[in-house]
Short mmCIF file of C-alpha atoms in Angstrom, two decimals:
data_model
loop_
_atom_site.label_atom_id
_atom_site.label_comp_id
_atom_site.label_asym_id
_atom_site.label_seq_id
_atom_site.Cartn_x
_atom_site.Cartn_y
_atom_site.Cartn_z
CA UNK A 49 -14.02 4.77 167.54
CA UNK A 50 -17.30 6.91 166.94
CA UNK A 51 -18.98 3.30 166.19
CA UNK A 52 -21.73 4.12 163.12
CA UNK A 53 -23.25 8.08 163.10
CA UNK A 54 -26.37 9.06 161.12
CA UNK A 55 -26.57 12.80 160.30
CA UNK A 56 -29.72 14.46 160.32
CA UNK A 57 -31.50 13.56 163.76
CA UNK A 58 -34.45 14.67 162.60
CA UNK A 59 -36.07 16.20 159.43
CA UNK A 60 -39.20 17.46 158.35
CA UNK A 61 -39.74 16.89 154.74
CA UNK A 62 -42.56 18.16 152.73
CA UNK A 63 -44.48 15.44 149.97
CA UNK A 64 -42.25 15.11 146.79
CA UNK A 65 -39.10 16.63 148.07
CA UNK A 66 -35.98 14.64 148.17
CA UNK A 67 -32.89 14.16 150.59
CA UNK A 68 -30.04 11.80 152.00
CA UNK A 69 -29.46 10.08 155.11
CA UNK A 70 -25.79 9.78 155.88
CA UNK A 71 -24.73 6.68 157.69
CA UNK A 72 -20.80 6.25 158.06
CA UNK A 73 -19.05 3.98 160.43
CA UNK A 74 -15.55 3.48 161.49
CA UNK A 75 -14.83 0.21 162.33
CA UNK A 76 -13.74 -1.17 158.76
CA UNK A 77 -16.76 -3.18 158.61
CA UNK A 78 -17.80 -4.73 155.26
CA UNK A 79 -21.68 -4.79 155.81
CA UNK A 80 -23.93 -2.31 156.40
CA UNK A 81 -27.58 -2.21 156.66
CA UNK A 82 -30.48 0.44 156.57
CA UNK A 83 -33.49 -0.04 158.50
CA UNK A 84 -37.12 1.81 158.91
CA UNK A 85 -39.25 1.25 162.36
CA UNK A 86 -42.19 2.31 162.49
CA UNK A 87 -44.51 2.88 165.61
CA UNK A 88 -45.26 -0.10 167.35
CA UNK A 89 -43.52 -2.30 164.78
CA UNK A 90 -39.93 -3.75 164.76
CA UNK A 91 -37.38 -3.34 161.60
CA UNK A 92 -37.54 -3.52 158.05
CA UNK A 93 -34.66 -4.22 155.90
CA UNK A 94 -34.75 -1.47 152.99
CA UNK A 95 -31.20 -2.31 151.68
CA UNK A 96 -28.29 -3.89 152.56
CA UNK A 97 -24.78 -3.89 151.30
CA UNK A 98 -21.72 -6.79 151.45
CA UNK A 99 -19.12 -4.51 150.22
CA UNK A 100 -18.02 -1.46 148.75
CA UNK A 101 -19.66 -1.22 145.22
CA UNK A 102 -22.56 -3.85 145.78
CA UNK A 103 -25.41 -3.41 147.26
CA UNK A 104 -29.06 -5.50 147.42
CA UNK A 105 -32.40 -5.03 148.10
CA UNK A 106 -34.36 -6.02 151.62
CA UNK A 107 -37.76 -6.27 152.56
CA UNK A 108 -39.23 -2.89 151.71
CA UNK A 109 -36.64 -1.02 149.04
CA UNK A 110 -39.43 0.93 146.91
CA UNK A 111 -38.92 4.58 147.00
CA UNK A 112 -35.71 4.51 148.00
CA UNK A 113 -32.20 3.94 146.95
CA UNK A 114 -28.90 3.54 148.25
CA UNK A 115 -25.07 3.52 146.85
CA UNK A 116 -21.66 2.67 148.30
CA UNK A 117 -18.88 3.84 146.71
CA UNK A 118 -16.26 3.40 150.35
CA UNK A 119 -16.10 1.21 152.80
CA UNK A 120 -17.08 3.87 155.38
CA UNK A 121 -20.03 5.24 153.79
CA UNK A 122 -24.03 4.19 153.19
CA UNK A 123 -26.06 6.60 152.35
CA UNK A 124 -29.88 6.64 151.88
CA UNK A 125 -31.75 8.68 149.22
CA UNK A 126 -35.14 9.53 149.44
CA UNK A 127 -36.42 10.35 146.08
CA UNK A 128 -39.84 12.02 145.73
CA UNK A 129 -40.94 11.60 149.89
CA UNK A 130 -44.56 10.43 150.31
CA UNK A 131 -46.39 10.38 154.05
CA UNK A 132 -45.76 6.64 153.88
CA UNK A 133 -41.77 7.69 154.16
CA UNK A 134 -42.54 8.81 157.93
CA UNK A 135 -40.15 6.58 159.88
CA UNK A 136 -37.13 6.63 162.13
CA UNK A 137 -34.21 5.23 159.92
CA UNK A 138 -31.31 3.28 161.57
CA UNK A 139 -28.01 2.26 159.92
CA UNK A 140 -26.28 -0.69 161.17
CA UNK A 141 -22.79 -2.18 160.53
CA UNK A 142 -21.32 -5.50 160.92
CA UNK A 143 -18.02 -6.86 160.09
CA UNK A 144 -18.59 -10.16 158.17
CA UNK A 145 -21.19 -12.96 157.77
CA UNK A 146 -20.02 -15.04 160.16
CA UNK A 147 -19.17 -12.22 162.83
CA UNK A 148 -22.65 -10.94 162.66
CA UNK A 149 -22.60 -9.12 165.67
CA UNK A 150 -24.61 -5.40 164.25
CA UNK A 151 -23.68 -2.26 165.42
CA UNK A 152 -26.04 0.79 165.07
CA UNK A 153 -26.82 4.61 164.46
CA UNK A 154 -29.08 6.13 167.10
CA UNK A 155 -31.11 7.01 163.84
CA UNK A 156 -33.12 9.50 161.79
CA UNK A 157 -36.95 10.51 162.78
CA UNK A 158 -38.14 11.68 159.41
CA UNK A 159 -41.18 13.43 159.07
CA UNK A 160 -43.30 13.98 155.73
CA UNK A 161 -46.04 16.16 155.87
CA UNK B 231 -40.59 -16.22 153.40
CA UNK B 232 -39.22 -16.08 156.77
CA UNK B 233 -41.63 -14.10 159.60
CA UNK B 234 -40.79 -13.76 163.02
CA UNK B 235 -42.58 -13.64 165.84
CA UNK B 236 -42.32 -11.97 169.45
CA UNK B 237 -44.39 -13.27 172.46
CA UNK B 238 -45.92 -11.69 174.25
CA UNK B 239 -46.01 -8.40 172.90
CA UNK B 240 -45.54 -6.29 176.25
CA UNK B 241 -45.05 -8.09 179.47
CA UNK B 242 -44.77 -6.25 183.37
CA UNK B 243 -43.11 -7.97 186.14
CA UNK B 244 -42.68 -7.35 189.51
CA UNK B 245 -38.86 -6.25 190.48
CA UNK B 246 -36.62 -9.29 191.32
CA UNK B 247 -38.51 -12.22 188.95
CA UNK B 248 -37.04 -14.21 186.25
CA UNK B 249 -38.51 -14.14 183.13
CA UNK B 250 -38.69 -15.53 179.56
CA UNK B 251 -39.15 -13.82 176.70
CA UNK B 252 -40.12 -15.51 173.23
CA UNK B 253 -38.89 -15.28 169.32
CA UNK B 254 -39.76 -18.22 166.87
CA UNK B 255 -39.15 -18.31 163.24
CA UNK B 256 -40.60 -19.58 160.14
CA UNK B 257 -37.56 -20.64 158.37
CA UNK B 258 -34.85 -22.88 160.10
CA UNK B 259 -32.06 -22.25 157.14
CA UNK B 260 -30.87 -19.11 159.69
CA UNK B 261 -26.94 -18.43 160.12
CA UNK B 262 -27.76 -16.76 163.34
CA UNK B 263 -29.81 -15.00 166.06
CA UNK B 264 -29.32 -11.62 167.53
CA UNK B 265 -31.15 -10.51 170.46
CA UNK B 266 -31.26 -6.92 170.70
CA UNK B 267 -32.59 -4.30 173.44
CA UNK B 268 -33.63 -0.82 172.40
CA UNK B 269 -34.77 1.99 174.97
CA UNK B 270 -37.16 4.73 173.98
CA UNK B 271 -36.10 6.68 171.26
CA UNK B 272 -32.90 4.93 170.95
CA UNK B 273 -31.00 2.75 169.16
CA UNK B 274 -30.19 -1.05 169.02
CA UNK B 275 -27.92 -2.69 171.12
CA UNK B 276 -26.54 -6.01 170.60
CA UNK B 277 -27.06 -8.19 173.89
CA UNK B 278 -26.51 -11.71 172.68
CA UNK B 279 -25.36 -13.29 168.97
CA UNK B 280 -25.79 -17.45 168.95
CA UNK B 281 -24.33 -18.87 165.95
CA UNK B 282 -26.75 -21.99 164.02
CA UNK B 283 -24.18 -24.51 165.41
CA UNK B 284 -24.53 -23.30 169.08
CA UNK B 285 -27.36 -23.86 171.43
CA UNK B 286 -26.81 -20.73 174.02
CA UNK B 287 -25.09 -17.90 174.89
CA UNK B 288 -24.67 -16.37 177.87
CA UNK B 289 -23.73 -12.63 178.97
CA UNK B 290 -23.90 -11.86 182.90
CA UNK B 291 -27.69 -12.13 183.87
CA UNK B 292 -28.83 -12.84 180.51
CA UNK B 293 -29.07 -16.27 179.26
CA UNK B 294 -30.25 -16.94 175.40
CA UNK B 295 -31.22 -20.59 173.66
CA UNK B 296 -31.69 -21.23 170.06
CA UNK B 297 -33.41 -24.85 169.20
CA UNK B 298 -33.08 -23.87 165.30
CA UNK B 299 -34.75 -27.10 164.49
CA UNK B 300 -37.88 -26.26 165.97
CA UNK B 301 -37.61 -22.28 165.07
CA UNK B 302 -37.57 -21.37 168.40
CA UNK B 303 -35.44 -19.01 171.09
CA UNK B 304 -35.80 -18.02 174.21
CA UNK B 305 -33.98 -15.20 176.05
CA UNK B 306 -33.88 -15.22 179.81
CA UNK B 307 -33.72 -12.77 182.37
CA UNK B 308 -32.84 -13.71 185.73
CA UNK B 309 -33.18 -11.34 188.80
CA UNK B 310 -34.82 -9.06 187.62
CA UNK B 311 -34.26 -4.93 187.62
CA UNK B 312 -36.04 -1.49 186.70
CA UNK B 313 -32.99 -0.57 184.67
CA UNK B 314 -34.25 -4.11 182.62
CA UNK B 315 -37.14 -1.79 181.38
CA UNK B 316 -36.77 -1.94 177.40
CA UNK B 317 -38.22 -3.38 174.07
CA UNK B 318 -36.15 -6.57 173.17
CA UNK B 319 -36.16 -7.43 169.58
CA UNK B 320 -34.77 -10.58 167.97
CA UNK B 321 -33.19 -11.10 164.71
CA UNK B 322 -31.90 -13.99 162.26
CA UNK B 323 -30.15 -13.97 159.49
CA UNK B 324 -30.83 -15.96 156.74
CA UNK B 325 -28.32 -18.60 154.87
CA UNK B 326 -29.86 -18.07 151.49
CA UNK B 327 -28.56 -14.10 151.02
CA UNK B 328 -27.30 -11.80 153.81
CA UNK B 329 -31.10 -10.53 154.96
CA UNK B 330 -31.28 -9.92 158.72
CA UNK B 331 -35.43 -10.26 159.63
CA UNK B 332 -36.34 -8.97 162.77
CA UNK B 333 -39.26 -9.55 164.77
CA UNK B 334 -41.65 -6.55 166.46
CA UNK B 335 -40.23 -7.23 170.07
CA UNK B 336 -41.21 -7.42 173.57
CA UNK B 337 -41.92 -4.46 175.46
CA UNK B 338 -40.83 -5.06 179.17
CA UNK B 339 -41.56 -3.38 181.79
CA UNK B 340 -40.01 -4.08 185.43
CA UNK B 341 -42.04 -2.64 188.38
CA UNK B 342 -40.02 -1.63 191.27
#
């Protein structure tokens, strides 16, 4: 199993461009999560999903948005990038509620200049 | 709203000690608690999961409580090493929706 991979790395974007983070995973789990961490500061939830075809808001969702069409895939759209975007971005996976165990991405440095 | 908290915020030791590191929580209604370690410029990875109805786990060196009555955990670390050297973050997940809230961590550092 390749676990859960994030495609870029990195990426520099410039102020009001827009682009997707790719987060897929393997392991046939139903949740999956996406994450910012800033400098210094642990993670925010920016959405979260239980299942293919629903997903939910977290903690900090504005300016982004998310969709999940298959259980493999969660990506993360960036619409309009603003300085405040600046993060690295980490996917995580887990299999069910009660087997909460999270797997993650090694994640995305994003840069907006 | 459910905030959690890390203490201390960066902690050295001398090589060989045990040690304690500390997460409480706001809100007891939690599911679960993840502790996590994360080296630089990595990602997370899952050390320890205690369910609401247990009171510890325990994986080789590592030892974790959870006393969710009190919003409190500790995770402890006993003999020790450089290769310890990380920023351990814990997590809960909440019973009212499927929101995992982590805290900002502990940065550890283990001096040979």
């Amino acid at each position: 199993n390749a676990g859960v991979t994030q495609t870029p790395k990195f990426r520099i974007l410039k102020i009001g461009q827009s682009m997707t983070l790719q987060c897929t995973q393997d392991m046939n789990h139903n949740y999956m999560y996406w994450y910012r961490q800033d400098p210094g500061m642990g993670l925010k939830l920016i959405y979260y999903s239980v299942g293919a075809g629903i997903t939910d808001k977290g903690e900090v969702p504005n300016g982004y948005n998310v969709s999940r069409s298959t259980t493999e895939d969660f990506p993360l759209r960036l619409e309009l990038a603003a300085p405040s975007q600046t993060s690295v971005y980490f996917c995580a996976s887990s299999y069910s509620r009660e087997l909460r165990e999270q797997y993650f991405g090694p994640g995305t440095r994003l840069t907006v200049t | 709203k459910q905030e959690v908290t890390q203490i201390p915020a960066a902690l050295s030791v001398p090589e060989g000690e045990n040690l304690v590191l500390n997460c409480s929580f706001t809100d007891s209604a939690i599911y679960n608690l993840q502790w996590f370690r994360q080296d630089p410029g990595k990602g997370l990875t899952s050390l320890l999961l205690i369910q609401s109805s247990q009171r510890e786990q325990t994986s080789g060196r590592l030892n974790a409580s959870l006393d969710k009555s009190s919003g409190r955990s500790t995770l402890y670390i006993a003999a020790s090493q450089p290769g310890d050297s990380a920023t351990y973050l814990c997590a809960v997940g909440m019973n009212r929706d499927d929101k995992i809230i982590f805290g900002k961590g502990t940065r550890l550092h283990i001096l040979p």
